[in-house]
Coordinates of N, CA and C in Angstrom, one line a residue:
X25 N 55.5 -6.9 100.9 CA 54.6 -7.8 100.2 C 53.5 -6.6 100.7
X26 N 53.1 -6.3 99.1 CA 51.9 -5.2 99.1 C 50.8 -6.3 97.9
X27 N 49.5 -6.1 99.0 CA 48.2 -6.5 98.0 C 47.5 -5.7 98.2
X28 N 46.8 -5.8 97.0 CA 46.2 -4.7 96.7 C 45.8 -2.7 97.9
X29 N 47.4 -2.8 97.7 CA 47.7 -1.7 98.1 C 47.9 -2.0 99.5
X30 N 47.2 -2.6 99.9 CA 47.7 -3.0 101.6 C 49.0 -3.7 102.4
X31 N 49.7 -3.3 102.9 CA 50.8 -3.9 103.8 C 50.6 -4.6 104.5
X32 N 51.9 -5.8 105.2 CA 51.7 -6.6 106.1 C 50.9 -6.3 107.5
X33 N 51.2 -4.9 108.0 CA 50.9 -4.1 109.0 C 49.5 -3.8 108.8
X34 N 49.3 -3.5 108.1 CA 47.6 -3.3 108.0 C 46.8 -5.1 107.7
X35 N 47.4 -6.0 107.1 CA 46.5 -7.1 106.8 C 46.5 -7.6 108.1
X36 N 47.5 -7.4 109.0 CA 47.4 -7.8 110.1 C 46.2 -7.3 111.4
X37 N 45.7 -6.1 110.8 CA 45.3 -5.3 111.9 C 43.8 -5.9 111.5
X38 N 43.5 -5.9 110.0 CA 42.0 -6.4 109.8 C 42.0 -7.9 110.3
X39 N 42.8 -8.2 110.1 CA 42.7 -10.1 110.4 C 42.5 -10.1 112.0
X40 N 42.9 -9.0 113.0 CA 42.5 -9.3 114.5 C 40.9 -8.7 114.3
X41 N 40.6 -7.2 113.4 CA 39.5 -6.8 113.8 C 38.7 -8.4 113.6
X42 N 38.9 -8.5 112.3 CA 37.5 -10.2 112.0 C 37.6 -11.2 112.8
X43 N 38.7 -11.4 113.3 CA 38.9 -12.6 114.3 C 38.0 -12.1 115.6
X44 N 37.8 -10.5 115.3 CA 37.3 -10.0 117.0 C 36.0 -10.4 116.9
X45 N 35.8 -9.5 115.1 CA 34.0 -9.4 115.0 C 33.3 -10.9 114.9
X46 N 34.0 -12.3 114.4 CA 33.3 -12.8 113.5 C 33.9 -14.3 114.9
X47 N 34.9 -14.4 115.9 CA 34.9 -15.2 116.5 C 36.5 -16.4 115.3
X48 N 36.8 -17.2 116.4 CA 37.6 -18.1 115.3 C 37.4 -19.3 115.0
X49 N 35.6 -19.5 115.4 CA 35.3 -20.5 114.8 C 34.1 -20.6 113.7
X50 N 33.7 -19.0 113.3 CA 33.0 -18.6 112.2 C 34.2 -18.2 111.4
X51 N 35.2 -17.7 111.2 CA 36.3 -17.0 110.2 C 36.8 -18.1 109.3
X52 N 36.8 -19.7 109.3 CA 37.5 -20.6 108.4 C 36.2 -20.3 107.6
X53 N 35.1 -20.3 108.3 CA 33.7 -20.8 107.4 C 33.7 -19.1 106.4
X54 N 33.8 -18.2 106.7 CA 33.7 -16.8 106.1 C 35.0 -16.6 104.9
X55 N 36.0 -17.5 105.4 CA 37.0 -17.3 104.8 C 36.4 -18.5 103.6
X56 N 36.1 -19.5 103.2 CA 35.8 -20.7 102.8 C 35.1 -19.9 101.6
X57 N 33.8 -19.4 102.1 CA 32.3 -18.8 100.8 C 33.4 -17.9 99.9
X58 N 34.1 -17.2 101.2 CA 35.0 -16.1 100.2 C 35.7 -16.4 99.3
X59 N 36.2 -17.4 99.5 CA 37.1 -18.3 98.1 C 36.3 -19.2 97.3
X60 N 35.1 -19.4 97.7 CA 34.4 -20.1 96.5 C 33.7 -18.5 95.5
X61 N 33.5 -17.6 96.6 CA 32.7 -16.7 95.8 C 33.9 -15.9 94.5
X62 N 35.0 -16.0 94.9 CA 36.2 -15.4 94.3 C 36.3 -16.7 93.1
X63 N 36.3 -18.0 93.5 CA 36.5 -18.8 92.1 C 35.0 -19.3 91.1
X64 N 34.3 -18.2 91.5 CA 32.9 -18.7 90.8 C 32.7 -17.1 90.1
X65 N 33.4 -16.1 90.3 CA 33.4 -15.1 89.8 C 34.6 -15.5 88.4
X66 N 35.7 -15.8 89.3 CA 36.8 -15.8 87.7 C 36.1 -17.1 87.0
X67 N 35.4 -18.0 87.2 CA 34.7 -18.9 86.0 C 34.4 -18.4 85.3
X68 N 33.2 -17.0 85.6 CA 32.0 -17.0 85.0 C 32.8 -15.9 84.3
X69 N 33.9 -15.2 84.5 CA 35.0 -14.3 84.0 C 35.6 -15.0 82.2
X70 N 36.0 -16.4 82.8 CA 37.0 -16.7 81.8 C 35.3 -17.1 81.0
X71 N 34.1 -17.7 81.0 CA 33.3 -18.5 80.2 C 32.7 -17.0 79.5
X72 N 32.7 -15.5 79.9 CA 32.6 -14.5 79.0 C 33.3 -14.2 78.3
X73 N 34.8 -14.4 78.5 CA 35.8 -14.5 77.4 C 35.7 -15.6 76.4
X74 N 35.7 -16.4 77.0 CA 35.6 -17.3 75.7 C 34.9 -17.4 74.5
X75 N 33.4 -17.0 75.2 CA 32.2 -16.8 74.7 C 32.6 -15.5 73.1
X76 N 33.6 -14.2 74.4 CA 33.9 -13.1 73.4 C 34.4 -13.9 72.0
X77 N 35.6 -14.9 72.8 CA 36.4 -15.1 71.4 C 36.1 -15.5 70.4
X78 N 34.9 -16.4 71.0 CA 34.0 -17.3 69.9 C 33.5 -16.6 69.1
X79 N 32.4 -15.8 69.1 CA 31.6 -14.4 68.6 C 33.2 -13.9 67.9
X80 N 33.7 -13.3 68.3 CA 34.8 -12.8 67.6 C 35.5 -13.2 66.1
X81 N 35.9 -14.9 66.7 CA 36.5 -15.8 65.2 C 35.2 -16.3 64.2
X82 N 33.6 -16.3 65.0 CA 32.8 -16.6 64.7 C 32.7 -15.0 63.0
X83 N 32.9 -13.8 63.5 CA 32.7 -13.0 62.4 C 33.9 -12.5 61.5
X84 N 35.1 -12.9 62.4 CA 35.9 -13.1 61.6 C 36.3 -13.9 60.2
X85 N 35.7 -15.1 60.7 CA 35.2 -16.0 59.9 C 34.0 -15.9 58.2
X86 N 33.5 -14.9 58.7 CA 32.0 -14.5 58.3 C 32.8 -13.3 57.1
X87 N 33.7 -11.9 57.7 CA 34.3 -11.6 56.9 C 35.2 -12.0 55.8
X88 N 36.1 -13.2 56.4 CA 37.2 -13.8 54.8 C 35.7 -14.0 54.0
X89 N 34.7 -15.4 54.4 CA 34.1 -15.3 53.6 C 33.5 -15.0 52.4
X90 N 32.9 -13.7 53.1 CA 32.1 -12.6 52.2 C 33.2 -11.9 51.4
X91 N 34.5 -11.6 52.0 CA 35.5 -11.0 51.0 C 36.0 -12.0 49.8
X92 N 36.2 -13.3 50.5 CA 36.5 -14.4 49.2 C 35.1 -14.5 48.1
X93 N 34.0 -14.5 48.1 CA 33.1 -14.7 47.5 C 32.8 -13.6 46.4
X94 N 33.3 -12.4 47.1 CA 33.3 -10.8 46.1 C 34.2 -11.0 44.9
X95 N 35.3 -11.6 45.9 CA 36.7 -11.6 45.3 C 36.4 -13.0 43.9
X96 N 36.2 -13.7 44.0 CA 35.9 -15.3 43.0 C 35.1 -14.7 42.2
X97 N 33.9 -13.9 42.6 CA 32.9 -13.8 41.3 C 33.0 -12.4 40.5
X98 N 33.4 -12.5 39.2 CA 33.8 -11.3 38.4 C 32.2 -10.6 38.6
X99 N 32.9 -9.5 38.3 CA 31.6 -7.8 37.9 C 31.6 -7.7 36.9
X100 N 30.3 -7.7 36.7 CA 29.4 -7.0 35.7 C 29.7 -5.8 34.9
X101 N 30.5 -6.2 34.1 CA 30.4 -4.3 32.8 C 29.7 -4.4 31.9
X102 N 29.1 -3.4 32.4 CA 28.2 -2.9 31.3 C 28.8 -1.5 30.3
X103 N 28.7 -2.1 28.9 CA 29.6 -0.5 28.0 C 28.6 0.5 28.0
X104 N 28.6 1.6 28.7 CA 27.7 2.3 28.5 C 27.9 3.2 27.1
X105 N 29.0 3.4 26.6 CA 29.6 4.3 25.2 C 28.3 3.7 24.2
X106 N 28.4 2.1 23.7 CA 27.9 1.2 22.8 C 26.4 2.0 23.3
X107 N 25.5 1.7 24.4 CA 24.3 2.1 24.5 C 23.9 3.5 24.0
X108 N 24.8 4.3 24.2 CA 24.2 5.9 24.3 C 24.5 6.3 22.8
X109 N 25.8 5.5 22.0 CA 25.6 5.4 20.8 C 24.6 5.3 19.8
X110 N 24.0 4.2 20.4 CA 22.7 3.5 19.1 C 21.5 4.8 19.4
X111 N 21.3 5.5 20.9 CA 20.4 6.2 20.9 C 20.7 7.2 19.8
X112 N 22.0 7.4 20.2 CA 22.1 9.2 19.5 C 21.7 9.2 17.3
X113 N 21.9 7.2 17.5 CA 21.8 7.6 15.4 C 20.5 7.1 15.0
X114 N 19.5 6.7 16.5 CA 18.4 7.1 15.7 C 17.3 8.3 15.8

């Protein structure tokens, strides 16, 4: 079992030190608050990811719409040779 690069013996030592420092009454409260902090961080990260995906899809849709509009509108072609021919005849 290897969590964050810490093996089982190291985890036991950390838990014993935490138990000695905070005491058995305070340890569950600290664990609970740590769990809530991790959950709120996950929720914030998920909201950020959803917002990022939503904005990316809006940009993609805008690119598709502008590409479609430019393909559907015919380009205006000006015949330059006929304009220069009339100027040379005068």
